XYZ file of C-alpha atoms in Angstrom:
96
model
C 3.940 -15.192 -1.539
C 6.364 -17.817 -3.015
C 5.442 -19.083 -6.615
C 7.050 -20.713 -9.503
C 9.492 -18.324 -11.032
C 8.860 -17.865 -15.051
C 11.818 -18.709 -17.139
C 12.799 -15.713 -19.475
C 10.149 -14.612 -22.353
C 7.831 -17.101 -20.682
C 5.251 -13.593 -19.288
C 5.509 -12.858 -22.676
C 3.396 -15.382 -23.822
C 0.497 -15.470 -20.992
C -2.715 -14.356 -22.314
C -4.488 -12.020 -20.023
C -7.147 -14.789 -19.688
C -4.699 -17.148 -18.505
C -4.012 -15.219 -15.220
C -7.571 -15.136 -13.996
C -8.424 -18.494 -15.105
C -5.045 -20.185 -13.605
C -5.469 -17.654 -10.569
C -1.916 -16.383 -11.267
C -0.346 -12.854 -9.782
C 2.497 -11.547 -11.356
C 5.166 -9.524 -9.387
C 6.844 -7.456 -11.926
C 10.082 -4.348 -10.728
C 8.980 -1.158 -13.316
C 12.160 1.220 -14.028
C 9.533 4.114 -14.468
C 7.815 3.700 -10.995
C 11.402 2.526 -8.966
C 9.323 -0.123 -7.345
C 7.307 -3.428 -7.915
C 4.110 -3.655 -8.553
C 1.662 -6.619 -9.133
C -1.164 -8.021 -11.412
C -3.654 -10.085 -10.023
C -5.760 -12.311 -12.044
C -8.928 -13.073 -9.506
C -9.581 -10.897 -6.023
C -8.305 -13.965 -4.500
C -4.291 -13.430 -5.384
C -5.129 -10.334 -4.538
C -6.250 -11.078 -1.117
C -3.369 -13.522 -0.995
C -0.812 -10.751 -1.971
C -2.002 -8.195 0.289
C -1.924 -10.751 3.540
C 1.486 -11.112 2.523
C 2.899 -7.850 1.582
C 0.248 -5.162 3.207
C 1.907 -2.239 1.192
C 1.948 -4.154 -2.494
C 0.373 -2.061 -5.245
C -1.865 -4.313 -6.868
C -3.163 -3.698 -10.486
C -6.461 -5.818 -11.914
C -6.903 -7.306 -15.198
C -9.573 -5.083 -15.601
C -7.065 -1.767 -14.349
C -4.227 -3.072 -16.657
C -6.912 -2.992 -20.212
C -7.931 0.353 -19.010
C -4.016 1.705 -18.565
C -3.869 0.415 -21.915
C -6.657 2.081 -23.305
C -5.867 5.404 -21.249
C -2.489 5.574 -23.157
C -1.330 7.651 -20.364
C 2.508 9.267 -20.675
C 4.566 8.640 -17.735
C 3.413 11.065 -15.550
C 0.137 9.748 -15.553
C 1.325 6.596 -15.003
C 3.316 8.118 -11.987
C -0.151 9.827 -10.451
C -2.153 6.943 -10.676
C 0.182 4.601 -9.339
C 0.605 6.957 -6.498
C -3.044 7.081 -6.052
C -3.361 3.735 -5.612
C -0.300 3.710 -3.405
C -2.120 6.013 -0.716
C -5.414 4.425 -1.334
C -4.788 0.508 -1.500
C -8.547 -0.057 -2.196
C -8.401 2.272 -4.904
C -9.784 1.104 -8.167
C -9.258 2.564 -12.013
C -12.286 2.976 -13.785
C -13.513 4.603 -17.135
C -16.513 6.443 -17.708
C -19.475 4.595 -19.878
């Protein structure tokens, strides 16, 4: 998938509104995980990433404000990423 590349600090100011309403996915390298990972604003990029890259780990909106309310230490983050690694349809989800 070949987008406009940000210019430095420029992710920093996207709202989390502003990548499902502009449809935007966001392919980010994490030093904790060793690999890439993505955020997808609307099932669409998703879709769109996937038919691209078949083994991209692909986070939600709604999966990145739970990993942020989850505080999880880097282990967690570790498990779940591998979860969703081995299951690419794999979802993170809170209790009510």
């Amino acid at each position: 998938m070949k987008g406009e590349r940000t210019k430095p600090g420029q992710i920093l100011e996207l709202k989390l509104s502003d990548l499902v309403n502009k449809e935007i996915a966001i392919k980010i390298h994490s030093d904790v995980l060793n690999c890439d990972i993505w955020f997808c604003g609307t099932e669409k990029m998703a879709s769109l990433v996937k038919e691209e890259d078949p083994q991209a780990v692909i986070y939600s909106i709604k999966e990145l404000i739970k990993l942020v309310e989850l505080e999880p230490d880097v282990e967690e983050i570790r498990a779940i990423h591998n979860i969703k690694a081995i299951f690419p349809s794999s979802k993170i989800i809170l209790g009510d």
